[in-house]
mmCIF file of C-alpha atoms in Angstrom:
data_model
loop_
_atom_site.group_PDB
_atom_site.id
_atom_site.type_symbol
_atom_site.label_atom_id
_atom_site.label_comp_id
_atom_site.label_asym_id
_atom_site.label_seq_id
_atom_site.Cartn_x
_atom_site.Cartn_y
_atom_site.Cartn_z
ATOM 1 C CA UNK Z 1 0.132 0.180 -0.143
ATOM 2 C CA UNK Z 2 1.168 3.394 -1.074
ATOM 3 C CA UNK Z 3 1.743 6.072 1.745
ATOM 4 C CA UNK Z 4 2.256 9.690 1.688
ATOM 5 C CA UNK Z 5 5.242 11.456 2.174
ATOM 6 C CA UNK Z 6 5.557 13.078 5.345
ATOM 7 C CA UNK Z 7 7.483 16.670 5.561
ATOM 8 C CA UNK Z 8 8.295 18.456 8.883
ATOM 9 C CA UNK Z 9 7.785 22.180 8.603
ATOM 10 C CA UNK Z 10 10.816 23.775 8.150
ATOM 11 C CA UNK Z 11 10.367 25.602 11.734
ATOM 12 C CA UNK Z 12 10.095 22.181 13.302
ATOM 13 C CA UNK Z 13 13.061 20.524 11.326
ATOM 14 C CA UNK Z 14 15.622 23.544 12.228
ATOM 15 C CA UNK Z 15 14.257 22.976 16.077
ATOM 16 C CA UNK Z 16 17.379 21.860 18.353
ATOM 17 C CA UNK Z 17 17.056 18.754 20.377
ATOM 18 C CA UNK Z 18 15.372 20.252 23.385
ATOM 19 C CA UNK Z 19 18.046 19.632 26.304
ATOM 20 C CA UNK Z 20 15.321 18.229 28.906
ATOM 21 C CA UNK Z 21 14.039 16.010 26.557
ATOM 22 C CA UNK Z 22 17.480 14.385 25.850
ATOM 23 C CA UNK Z 23 18.299 13.985 29.800
ATOM 24 C CA UNK Z 24 15.104 12.108 30.132
ATOM 25 C CA UNK Z 25 16.738 9.978 27.184
ATOM 26 C CA UNK Z 26 19.412 9.601 29.204
ATOM 27 C CA UNK Z 27 17.690 9.142 32.249
ATOM 28 C CA UNK Z 28 15.952 5.971 30.708
ATOM 29 C CA UNK Z 29 18.863 4.483 29.383
ATOM 30 C CA UNK Z 30 20.348 4.328 32.636
ATOM 31 C CA UNK Z 31 17.425 3.104 34.192
ATOM 32 C CA UNK Z 32 16.991 0.434 31.762
ATOM 33 C CA UNK Z 33 20.508 -0.770 33.251
ATOM 34 C CA UNK Z 34 19.283 -0.880 36.422
ATOM 35 C CA UNK Z 35 21.306 1.932 37.315
ATOM 36 C CA UNK Z 36 20.564 3.757 40.883
ATOM 37 C CA UNK Z 37 19.973 6.712 39.088
ATOM 38 C CA UNK Z 38 20.082 10.137 41.365
ATOM 39 C CA UNK Z 39 18.589 12.776 39.159
ATOM 40 C CA UNK Z 40 19.475 16.108 39.571
ATOM 41 C CA UNK Z 41 19.319 17.449 35.975
ATOM 42 C CA UNK Z 42 15.799 18.647 36.089
ATOM 43 C CA UNK Z 43 14.510 21.518 38.393
ATOM 44 C CA UNK Z 44 11.211 19.529 39.502
ATOM 45 C CA UNK Z 45 10.301 20.028 43.110
ATOM 46 C CA UNK Z 46 10.517 16.532 45.107
ATOM 47 C CA UNK Z 47 8.681 18.231 47.949
ATOM 48 C CA UNK Z 48 4.458 17.885 47.899
ATOM 49 C CA UNK Z 49 2.263 20.826 46.971
ATOM 50 C CA UNK Z 50 0.962 21.917 50.131
ATOM 51 C CA UNK Z 51 -2.346 20.351 51.633
ATOM 52 C CA UNK Z 52 -4.228 23.690 51.899
ATOM 53 C CA UNK Z 53 -3.930 24.010 48.109
ATOM 54 C CA UNK Z 54 -4.579 20.209 47.118
ATOM 55 C CA UNK Z 55 -7.765 20.421 49.661
ATOM 56 C CA UNK Z 56 -9.049 23.690 47.920
ATOM 57 C CA UNK Z 57 -8.275 21.675 44.340
ATOM 58 C CA UNK Z 58 -10.189 18.571 45.682
ATOM 59 C CA UNK Z 59 -13.340 21.065 46.990
ATOM 60 C CA UNK Z 60 -13.091 22.889 43.848
ATOM 61 C CA UNK Z 61 -13.418 19.915 41.342
ATOM 62 C CA UNK Z 62 -16.597 19.084 42.493
ATOM 63 C CA UNK Z 63 -18.073 22.341 41.885
ATOM 64 C CA UNK Z 64 -20.070 21.819 38.348
ATOM 65 C CA UNK Z 65 -19.523 25.317 37.267
ATOM 66 C CA UNK Z 66 -15.683 24.748 37.189
ATOM 67 C CA UNK Z 67 -16.189 22.171 34.803
ATOM 68 C CA UNK Z 68 -17.575 24.212 31.801
ATOM 69 C CA UNK Z 69 -14.732 26.227 29.527
ATOM 70 C CA UNK Z 70 -13.093 28.941 31.941
ATOM 71 C CA UNK Z 71 -12.192 32.298 30.951
ATOM 72 C CA UNK Z 72 -9.414 32.930 28.576
ATOM 73 C CA UNK Z 73 -7.782 36.160 30.555
ATOM 74 C CA UNK Z 74 -8.051 33.838 33.966
ATOM 75 C CA UNK Z 75 -10.901 34.436 36.664
ATOM 76 C CA UNK Z 76 -10.666 37.874 37.623
ATOM 77 C CA UNK Z 77 -10.308 36.417 41.378
ATOM 78 C CA UNK Z 78 -7.468 34.973 40.464
ATOM 79 C CA UNK Z 79 -6.128 38.001 38.703
ATOM 80 C CA UNK Z 80 -7.034 39.838 41.824
ATOM 81 C CA UNK Z 81 -5.272 37.655 44.301
ATOM 82 C CA UNK Z 82 -2.133 37.486 41.932
ATOM 83 C CA UNK Z 83 -2.230 41.792 41.879
ATOM 84 C CA UNK Z 84 -2.854 41.696 45.642
ATOM 85 C CA UNK Z 85 0.400 38.889 46.045
ATOM 86 C CA UNK Z 86 2.767 41.759 44.011
ATOM 87 C CA UNK Z 87 1.444 44.441 46.000
ATOM 88 C CA UNK Z 88 2.038 42.418 49.704
ATOM 89 C CA UNK Z 89 5.477 40.818 47.813
ATOM 90 C CA UNK Z 90 6.866 44.164 46.041
ATOM 91 C CA UNK Z 91 4.774 46.595 46.701
ATOM 92 C CA UNK Z 92 3.978 46.859 43.269
ATOM 93 C CA UNK Z 93 0.436 48.257 42.019
ATOM 94 C CA UNK Z 94 -1.131 46.269 39.355
ATOM 95 C CA UNK Z 95 -4.682 46.927 37.856
ATOM 96 C CA UNK Z 96 -6.229 43.046 37.545
ATOM 97 C CA UNK Z 97 -8.392 43.668 34.736
ATOM 98 C CA UNK Z 98 -5.650 44.701 32.345
ATOM 99 C CA UNK Z 99 -2.370 44.199 33.649
ATOM 100 C CA UNK Z 100 -2.421 40.641 34.770
ATOM 101 C CA UNK Z 101 -2.942 37.443 32.029
ATOM 102 C CA UNK Z 102 -3.159 34.067 33.414
ATOM 103 C CA UNK Z 103 -0.882 31.278 31.948
ATOM 104 C CA UNK Z 104 -0.919 27.614 31.608
ATOM 105 C CA UNK Z 105 2.580 27.891 33.333
ATOM 106 C CA UNK Z 106 4.700 30.404 32.471
ATOM 107 C CA UNK Z 107 6.684 28.477 29.983
ATOM 108 C CA UNK Z 108 3.587 28.903 27.619
ATOM 109 C CA UNK Z 109 3.671 32.542 27.738
ATOM 110 C CA UNK Z 110 7.749 32.915 27.300
ATOM 111 C CA UNK Z 111 6.986 30.350 24.019
ATOM 112 C CA UNK Z 112 4.127 32.635 22.821
ATOM 113 C CA UNK Z 113 5.235 36.214 23.297
ATOM 114 C CA UNK Z 114 7.413 36.495 20.438
ATOM 115 C CA UNK Z 115 4.425 35.582 18.044
ATOM 116 C CA UNK Z 116 2.870 38.629 19.022
ATOM 117 C CA UNK Z 117 5.822 40.835 18.698
ATOM 118 C CA UNK Z 118 8.148 39.436 16.512
ATOM 119 C CA UNK Z 119 7.867 39.178 12.717
ATOM 120 C CA UNK Z 120 10.007 37.477 10.645
ATOM 121 C CA UNK Z 121 13.598 38.512 10.658
ATOM 122 C CA UNK Z 122 13.345 40.639 13.508
ATOM 123 C CA UNK Z 123 15.586 39.929 16.219
ATOM 124 C CA UNK Z 124 15.071 38.893 20.078
ATOM 125 C CA UNK Z 125 17.911 39.173 22.512
ATOM 126 C CA UNK Z 126 18.298 36.392 24.322
ATOM 127 C CA UNK Z 127 20.791 35.747 26.938
ATOM 128 C CA UNK Z 128 23.606 32.343 26.777
ATOM 129 C CA UNK Z 129 22.967 30.045 29.179
ATOM 130 C CA UNK Z 130 19.392 30.562 29.216
ATOM 131 C CA UNK Z 131 16.290 28.201 29.832
ATOM 132 C CA UNK Z 132 15.778 26.789 25.966
ATOM 133 C CA UNK Z 133 12.311 28.215 25.487
ATOM 134 C CA UNK Z 134 13.514 31.940 24.902
ATOM 135 C CA UNK Z 135 15.176 31.072 21.568
ATOM 136 C CA UNK Z 136 12.644 28.060 20.552
ATOM 137 C CA UNK Z 137 9.806 30.678 20.909
ATOM 138 C CA UNK Z 138 12.055 33.056 18.967
ATOM 139 C CA UNK Z 139 12.290 30.654 16.509
ATOM 140 C CA UNK Z 140 8.965 29.592 15.713
ATOM 141 C CA UNK Z 141 8.053 33.504 15.309
ATOM 142 C CA UNK Z 142 10.895 33.459 12.903
ATOM 143 C CA UNK Z 143 12.636 36.068 14.413
ATOM 144 C CA UNK Z 144 16.585 35.184 14.899
ATOM 145 C CA UNK Z 145 18.032 35.340 18.378
ATOM 146 C CA UNK Z 146 20.858 37.818 19.175
ATOM 147 C CA UNK Z 147 22.670 35.914 21.920
ATOM 148 C CA UNK Z 148 24.389 37.921 24.576
ATOM 149 C CA UNK Z 149 26.847 35.805 27.029
ATOM 150 C CA UNK Z 150 26.329 35.354 30.870
ATOM 151 C CA UNK Z 151 30.268 35.427 32.606
ATOM 152 C CA UNK Z 152 31.210 34.896 35.804
ATOM 153 C CA UNK Z 153 33.470 38.298 35.318
ATOM 154 C CA UNK Z 154 30.271 40.092 34.541
ATOM 155 C CA UNK Z 155 28.286 37.868 37.398
ATOM 156 C CA UNK Z 156 26.263 36.421 35.010
ATOM 157 C CA UNK Z 157 24.473 39.991 33.891
ATOM 158 C CA UNK Z 158 24.263 40.209 30.236
ATOM 159 C CA UNK Z 159 26.786 42.818 29.073
ATOM 160 C CA UNK Z 160 24.035 45.862 27.132
ATOM 161 C CA UNK Z 161 26.730 48.355 25.867
ATOM 162 C CA UNK Z 162 27.704 45.605 23.656
ATOM 163 C CA UNK Z 163 25.020 45.002 22.196
ATOM 164 C CA UNK Z 164 25.703 46.655 18.151
ATOM 165 C CA UNK Z 165 23.416 49.625 17.371
ATOM 166 C CA UNK Z 166 22.323 48.028 14.468
ATOM 167 C CA UNK Z 167 21.407 44.803 16.585
ATOM 168 C CA UNK Z 168 19.750 46.836 18.975
ATOM 169 C CA UNK Z 169 17.610 48.804 16.282
ATOM 170 C CA UNK Z 170 15.814 45.852 14.660
ATOM 171 C CA UNK Z 171 15.233 44.104 18.179
ATOM 172 C CA UNK Z 172 12.111 43.615 19.490
ATOM 173 C CA UNK Z 173 12.128 41.817 22.427
ATOM 174 C CA UNK Z 174 14.785 41.148 25.630
ATOM 175 C CA UNK Z 175 14.322 38.280 27.900
ATOM 176 C CA UNK Z 176 16.191 38.699 30.996
ATOM 177 C CA UNK Z 177 15.964 36.448 33.864
ATOM 178 C CA UNK Z 178 17.061 36.824 37.732
ATOM 179 C CA UNK Z 179 17.685 34.595 39.799
ATOM 180 C CA UNK Z 180 18.743 33.144 37.101
ATOM 181 C CA UNK Z 181 18.342 29.489 35.662
ATOM 182 C CA UNK Z 182 20.725 27.873 35.265
ATOM 183 C CA UNK Z 183 23.618 30.107 36.915
ATOM 184 C CA UNK Z 184 21.544 31.115 39.718
ATOM 185 C CA UNK Z 185 23.068 34.711 39.698
ATOM 186 C CA UNK Z 186 20.915 37.390 41.046
ATOM 187 C CA UNK Z 187 20.360 41.316 39.930
ATOM 188 C CA UNK Z 188 19.849 44.361 41.611
ATOM 189 C CA UNK Z 189 18.218 47.626 41.094
ATOM 190 C CA UNK Z 190 20.963 49.142 38.916
ATOM 191 C CA UNK Z 191 21.160 46.104 36.596
ATOM 192 C CA UNK Z 192 17.125 46.875 36.144
ATOM 193 C CA UNK Z 193 17.453 50.469 36.251
ATOM 194 C CA UNK Z 194 20.106 50.204 33.034
ATOM 195 C CA UNK Z 195 17.943 47.514 31.079
ATOM 196 C CA UNK Z 196 14.941 50.337 31.356
ATOM 197 C CA UNK Z 197 17.359 52.740 30.211
ATOM 198 C CA UNK Z 198 18.187 50.431 27.260
ATOM 199 C CA UNK Z 199 14.524 49.334 26.077
ATOM 200 C CA UNK Z 200 13.644 52.955 25.789
ATOM 201 C CA UNK Z 201 16.611 54.194 23.830
ATOM 202 C CA UNK Z 202 15.762 51.253 21.471
ATOM 203 C CA UNK Z 203 11.932 51.077 21.629
ATOM 204 C CA UNK Z 204 12.229 46.916 23.034
ATOM 205 C CA UNK Z 205 9.904 44.827 24.912
ATOM 206 C CA UNK Z 206 12.020 43.616 27.739
ATOM 207 C CA UNK Z 207 10.144 39.946 29.290
ATOM 208 C CA UNK Z 208 11.615 39.314 33.026
ATOM 209 C CA UNK Z 209 11.351 35.534 33.455
ATOM 210 C CA UNK Z 210 11.005 35.599 37.699
ATOM 211 C CA UNK Z 211 9.920 32.070 38.003
ATOM 212 C CA UNK Z 212 12.407 31.530 40.888
ATOM 213 C CA UNK Z 213 11.782 34.803 42.708
ATOM 214 C CA UNK Z 214 10.411 33.113 46.036
ATOM 215 C CA UNK Z 215 13.369 30.494 46.340
ATOM 216 C CA UNK Z 216 16.032 32.258 48.002
ATOM 217 C CA UNK Z 217 18.368 31.813 50.661
ATOM 218 C CA UNK Z 218 20.440 33.822 53.826
ATOM 219 C CA UNK Z 219 19.240 37.190 54.447
ATOM 220 C CA UNK Z 220 18.524 38.041 50.391
ATOM 221 C CA UNK Z 221 15.189 38.721 49.006
ATOM 222 C CA UNK Z 222 15.065 39.182 45.170
ATOM 223 C CA UNK Z 223 13.321 41.908 43.863
ATOM 224 C CA UNK Z 224 11.105 42.097 41.375
ATOM 225 C CA UNK Z 225 11.738 44.067 37.729
ATOM 226 C CA UNK Z 226 8.856 45.947 38.166
ATOM 227 C CA UNK Z 227 9.397 47.508 41.039
ATOM 228 C CA UNK Z 228 12.223 49.637 39.420
ATOM 229 C CA UNK Z 229 10.327 53.018 38.356
ATOM 230 C CA UNK Z 230 9.702 52.853 34.817
ATOM 231 C CA UNK Z 231 9.600 49.059 34.335
ATOM 232 C CA UNK Z 232 5.855 48.778 33.437
ATOM 233 C CA UNK Z 233 6.578 51.486 30.724
ATOM 234 C CA UNK Z 234 8.606 48.655 28.877
ATOM 235 C CA UNK Z 235 7.448 45.404 29.677
ATOM 236 C CA UNK Z 236 6.392 42.609 31.394
ATOM 237 C CA UNK Z 237 7.082 39.541 34.271
ATOM 238 C CA UNK Z 238 6.414 36.525 33.646
ATOM 239 C CA UNK Z 239 5.785 34.044 36.923
ATOM 240 C CA UNK Z 240 4.677 30.523 37.837
ATOM 241 C CA UNK Z 241 3.516 28.675 40.923
ATOM 242 C CA UNK Z 242 5.337 25.950 39.894
ATOM 243 C CA UNK Z 243 8.516 26.208 41.828
ATOM 244 C CA UNK Z 244 7.355 28.599 44.611
ATOM 245 C CA UNK Z 245 4.098 26.179 45.810
ATOM 246 C CA UNK Z 246 5.644 23.076 44.205
ATOM 247 C CA UNK Z 247 2.990 22.771 41.408
ATOM 248 C CA UNK Z 248 5.121 22.231 38.435
ATOM 249 C CA UNK Z 249 2.453 19.583 36.859
ATOM 250 C CA UNK Z 250 -0.743 21.760 37.796
ATOM 251 C CA UNK Z 251 0.362 24.067 35.052
ATOM 252 C CA UNK Z 252 -0.326 27.114 36.555
ATOM 253 C CA UNK Z 253 1.542 30.768 36.029
ATOM 254 C CA UNK Z 254 0.696 34.737 34.813
ATOM 255 C CA UNK Z 255 2.158 37.309 33.018
ATOM 256 C CA UNK Z 256 1.888 41.473 34.613
ATOM 257 C CA UNK Z 257 2.899 44.635 33.749
ATOM 258 C CA UNK Z 258 2.554 46.696 30.537
ATOM 259 C CA UNK Z 259 -1.290 46.696 29.321
ATOM 260 C CA UNK Z 260 -0.842 46.581 25.927
ATOM 261 C CA UNK Z 261 2.019 44.066 25.854
ATOM 262 C CA UNK Z 262 -0.283 41.790 28.275
ATOM 263 C CA UNK Z 263 -3.536 42.493 25.715
ATOM 264 C CA UNK Z 264 -0.753 41.254 23.064
ATOM 265 C CA UNK Z 265 0.139 38.329 24.614
ATOM 266 C CA UNK Z 266 -3.542 38.011 25.238
ATOM 267 C CA UNK Z 267 -4.660 37.786 21.766
ATOM 268 C CA UNK Z 268 -2.276 34.600 20.851
ATOM 269 C CA UNK Z 269 -3.640 32.964 24.411
ATOM 270 C CA UNK Z 270 -7.293 33.380 22.474
ATOM 271 C CA UNK Z 271 -6.635 31.794 19.697
ATOM 272 C CA UNK Z 272 -4.624 29.249 20.738
ATOM 273 C CA UNK Z 273 -5.680 27.569 23.907
ATOM 274 C CA UNK Z 274 -8.934 27.856 26.157
ATOM 275 C CA UNK Z 275 -7.657 28.851 29.728
ATOM 276 C CA UNK Z 276 -6.884 26.956 32.562
ATOM 277 C CA UNK Z 277 -9.223 24.685 34.584
ATOM 278 C CA UNK Z 278 -11.048 27.288 37.056
ATOM 279 C CA UNK Z 279 -10.744 24.312 39.811
ATOM 280 C CA UNK Z 280 -7.133 24.966 39.231
ATOM 281 C CA UNK Z 281 -7.193 28.342 39.449
ATOM 282 C CA UNK Z 282 -8.782 28.391 42.871
ATOM 283 C CA UNK Z 283 -5.920 26.362 43.890
ATOM 284 C CA UNK Z 284 -3.614 29.247 42.386
ATOM 285 C CA UNK Z 285 -5.833 31.712 44.413
ATOM 286 C CA UNK Z 286 -5.552 29.380 47.764
ATOM 287 C CA UNK Z 287 -1.679 29.220 47.270
ATOM 288 C CA UNK Z 288 -1.208 33.039 46.700
ATOM 289 C CA UNK Z 289 -2.796 33.445 49.646
ATOM 290 C CA UNK Z 290 -1.071 31.078 52.000
ATOM 291 C CA UNK Z 291 0.656 32.567 54.789
ATOM 292 C CA UNK Z 292 4.565 33.214 55.021
ATOM 293 C CA UNK Z 293 5.256 29.695 56.456
ATOM 294 C CA UNK Z 294 4.401 27.850 53.764
ATOM 295 C CA UNK Z 295 7.168 29.015 51.483
ATOM 296 C CA UNK Z 296 9.794 29.560 54.604
ATOM 297 C CA UNK Z 297 8.966 25.721 55.150
ATOM 298 C CA UNK Z 298 10.142 24.697 51.503
ATOM 299 C CA UNK Z 299 13.105 27.522 51.670
ATOM 300 C CA UNK Z 300 13.932 25.642 54.626
ATOM 301 C CA UNK Z 301 14.271 22.369 52.683
ATOM 302 C CA UNK Z 302 16.205 23.350 49.678
ATOM 303 C CA UNK Z 303 18.792 25.647 51.990
ATOM 304 C CA UNK Z 304 19.559 22.222 53.996
ATOM 305 C CA UNK Z 305 20.378 20.889 50.800
ATOM 306 C CA UNK Z 306 22.395 23.759 49.524
ATOM 307 C CA UNK Z 307 24.884 24.023 52.649
ATOM 308 C CA UNK Z 308 25.650 20.397 52.697
ATOM 309 C CA UNK Z 309 25.919 20.016 48.629
ATOM 310 C CA UNK Z 310 28.176 22.875 48.156
ATOM 311 C CA UNK Z 311 30.264 22.048 51.001
ATOM 312 C CA UNK Z 312 30.806 18.534 49.965
ATOM 313 C CA UNK Z 313 31.458 19.410 46.169
ATOM 314 C CA UNK Z 314 33.753 22.526 47.107
ATOM 315 C CA UNK Z 315 35.869 19.780 50.226
ATOM 316 C CA UNK Z 316 36.054 17.366 46.521
ATOM 317 C CA UNK Z 317 37.979 20.643 44.334
ATOM 318 C CA UNK Z 318 34.980 21.766 42.515
ATOM 319 C CA UNK Z 319 34.683 25.306 41.814
ATOM 320 C CA UNK Z 320 31.125 26.776 42.834
ATOM 321 C CA UNK Z 321 29.619 29.594 44.835
ATOM 322 C CA UNK Z 322 26.639 29.156 47.096
ATOM 323 C CA UNK Z 323 23.498 30.327 45.137
ATOM 324 C CA UNK Z 324 21.745 33.262 46.729
ATOM 325 C CA UNK Z 325 18.791 32.037 45.466
ATOM 326 C CA UNK Z 326 16.944 29.184 42.832
ATOM 327 C CA UNK Z 327 17.504 25.264 43.408
ATOM 328 C CA UNK Z 328 20.015 25.538 41.420
ATOM 329 C CA UNK Z 329 24.049 24.658 41.214
ATOM 330 C CA UNK Z 330 26.213 25.926 38.541
ATOM 331 C CA UNK Z 331 29.533 24.291 38.662
ATOM 332 C CA UNK Z 332 32.938 24.668 37.074
ATOM 333 C CA UNK Z 333 33.845 21.798 35.282
ATOM 334 C CA UNK Z 334 37.465 19.871 35.979
ATOM 335 C CA UNK Z 335 40.251 20.832 33.797
ATOM 336 C CA UNK Z 336 40.661 18.762 30.394
ATOM 337 C CA UNK Z 337 36.546 18.129 30.803
ATOM 338 C CA UNK Z 338 34.167 19.792 28.487
ATOM 339 C CA UNK Z 339 30.307 20.195 29.839
ATOM 340 C CA UNK Z 340 29.325 16.949 28.119
ATOM 341 C CA UNK Z 341 32.535 14.977 28.770
ATOM 342 C CA UNK Z 342 31.667 15.542 32.674
ATOM 343 C CA UNK Z 343 28.086 14.894 32.621
ATOM 344 C CA UNK Z 344 29.027 11.822 30.818
ATOM 345 C CA UNK Z 345 31.477 10.588 33.376
ATOM 346 C CA UNK Z 346 29.354 11.230 36.250
ATOM 347 C CA UNK Z 347 26.343 9.131 35.062
ATOM 348 C CA UNK Z 348 28.320 6.469 33.843
ATOM 349 C CA UNK Z 349 30.909 6.102 37.287
ATOM 350 C CA UNK Z 350 28.208 7.259 39.775
ATOM 351 C CA UNK Z 351 24.865 7.184 38.400
ATOM 352 C CA UNK Z 352 24.660 10.906 39.322
ATOM 353 C CA UNK Z 353 22.494 12.824 36.546
ATOM 354 C CA UNK Z 354 22.982 16.425 35.823
ATOM 355 C CA UNK Z 355 22.663 18.929 33.164
ATOM 356 C CA UNK Z 356 25.322 20.088 30.753
ATOM 357 C CA UNK Z 357 26.083 24.204 30.748
ATOM 358 C CA UNK Z 358 26.373 24.200 26.984
ATOM 359 C CA UNK Z 359 22.700 22.502 26.559
ATOM 360 C CA UNK Z 360 21.645 25.836 27.967
ATOM 361 C CA UNK Z 361 23.631 27.645 25.205
ATOM 362 C CA UNK Z 362 27.274 28.168 23.927
ATOM 363 C CA UNK Z 363 28.491 30.386 26.454
ATOM 364 C CA UNK Z 364 27.596 27.572 28.850
ATOM 365 C CA UNK Z 365 30.300 25.377 27.840
ATOM 366 C CA UNK Z 366 32.355 24.771 30.860
ATOM 367 C CA UNK Z 367 29.690 24.216 33.236
ATOM 368 C CA UNK Z 368 27.251 21.468 34.732
ATOM 369 C CA UNK Z 369 23.745 22.331 36.822
ATOM 370 C CA UNK Z 370 22.841 20.034 39.596
ATOM 371 C CA UNK Z 371 19.673 20.950 40.918
ATOM 372 C CA UNK Z 372 18.218 20.273 44.632
ATOM 373 C CA UNK Z 373 15.370 18.204 44.113
ATOM 374 C CA UNK Z 374 16.186 15.170 46.019
ATOM 375 C CA UNK Z 375 16.425 14.783 49.696
ATOM 376 C CA UNK Z 376 18.690 14.963 51.964
ATOM 377 C CA UNK Z 377 19.669 11.213 51.796
ATOM 378 C CA UNK Z 378 20.315 11.456 48.431
ATOM 379 C CA UNK Z 379 22.070 14.536 48.770
ATOM 380 C CA UNK Z 380 24.701 12.657 50.986
ATOM 381 C CA UNK Z 381 24.431 9.469 48.299
ATOM 382 C CA UNK Z 382 25.664 11.554 45.506
ATOM 383 C CA UNK Z 383 28.525 12.830 47.743
ATOM 384 C CA UNK Z 384 29.510 9.419 48.857
ATOM 385 C CA UNK Z 385 29.784 8.822 45.082
ATOM 386 C CA UNK Z 386 31.486 11.443 44.102
ATOM 387 C CA UNK Z 387 34.246 11.084 46.705
ATOM 388 C CA UNK Z 388 35.124 7.456 44.975
ATOM 389 C CA UNK Z 389 35.472 9.195 42.047
ATOM 390 C CA UNK Z 390 38.525 10.614 40.261
ATOM 391 C CA UNK Z 391 39.174 13.226 37.624
#
């Protein structure tokens, strides 16, 4: 029987392998060989979603009114809860009707934002290393990514002054992400002021990914980009309940900020999806209105893991700084190894799965990332296995 010739669209053929799909393949191969795998590769919290949030979901799921199509923009009550949370956490005032948009996880919004503002051939400024969705969303929109290297010498902040004027002139979006994935770097008000000045000078929309703002340690407390005067004039901030409340599988997030940018993203969403299940939005309201003790307890768990793993890896001679935020460690690989080679060595010799830094972009070469998403016993086992390793 004859068959049709199936060809992928050019935008799909041009896609690089998605980093975490590749990691999943490595994981499956190791498990199929009976390896006792310690997976430090993906930032998927192992701590359960807090009970008050789960209970709210159970109750809301039994309400027949929640079984119908939800609002495209998100329940107004959910958007009000977001605005209230921003006021309480960052002292940022948001109009929940026009400056807040619900998302099916922040990944969805980040991938769709270029479709609203980037024409084929336009340029998007993308940090490197970075969350892979920034350049992938740009590719889907027909845009070109201009990568901004994040180096330790510059505190893993992009050097905006190094961007050629002709590149800036044809750029439509600038992605930034602090606290940063994968480097765990943080940014301050001076940097955000520089970003705003740059965006105003070149008429560029700023897209700040703040998914890790609530995972922080010691006396540090990350600020929102929107706290900076003028930020709402140039861009928006993406946020998620995934990392803050251990809700990665629930797929609920939001974008806030500039009204016209929110409106543009909303137009894409109304044509491509039907919103978030309302019961999940009600659980999101419960999350955002939870007492500070809920997130304090989560941070304490990660801090214990961070402190132990950082000390143990440093004792082994690995070069890393204790992160002030996120649940990632950004580790320089030993001399003589590439990122991929050291990742492979750890997996084959110890059964520890990490993420090679070059998977996040060319500037990530020379590093690996470890996630603090295993319990303290597995942290101790990680250090035990590495202690017996030679490189």
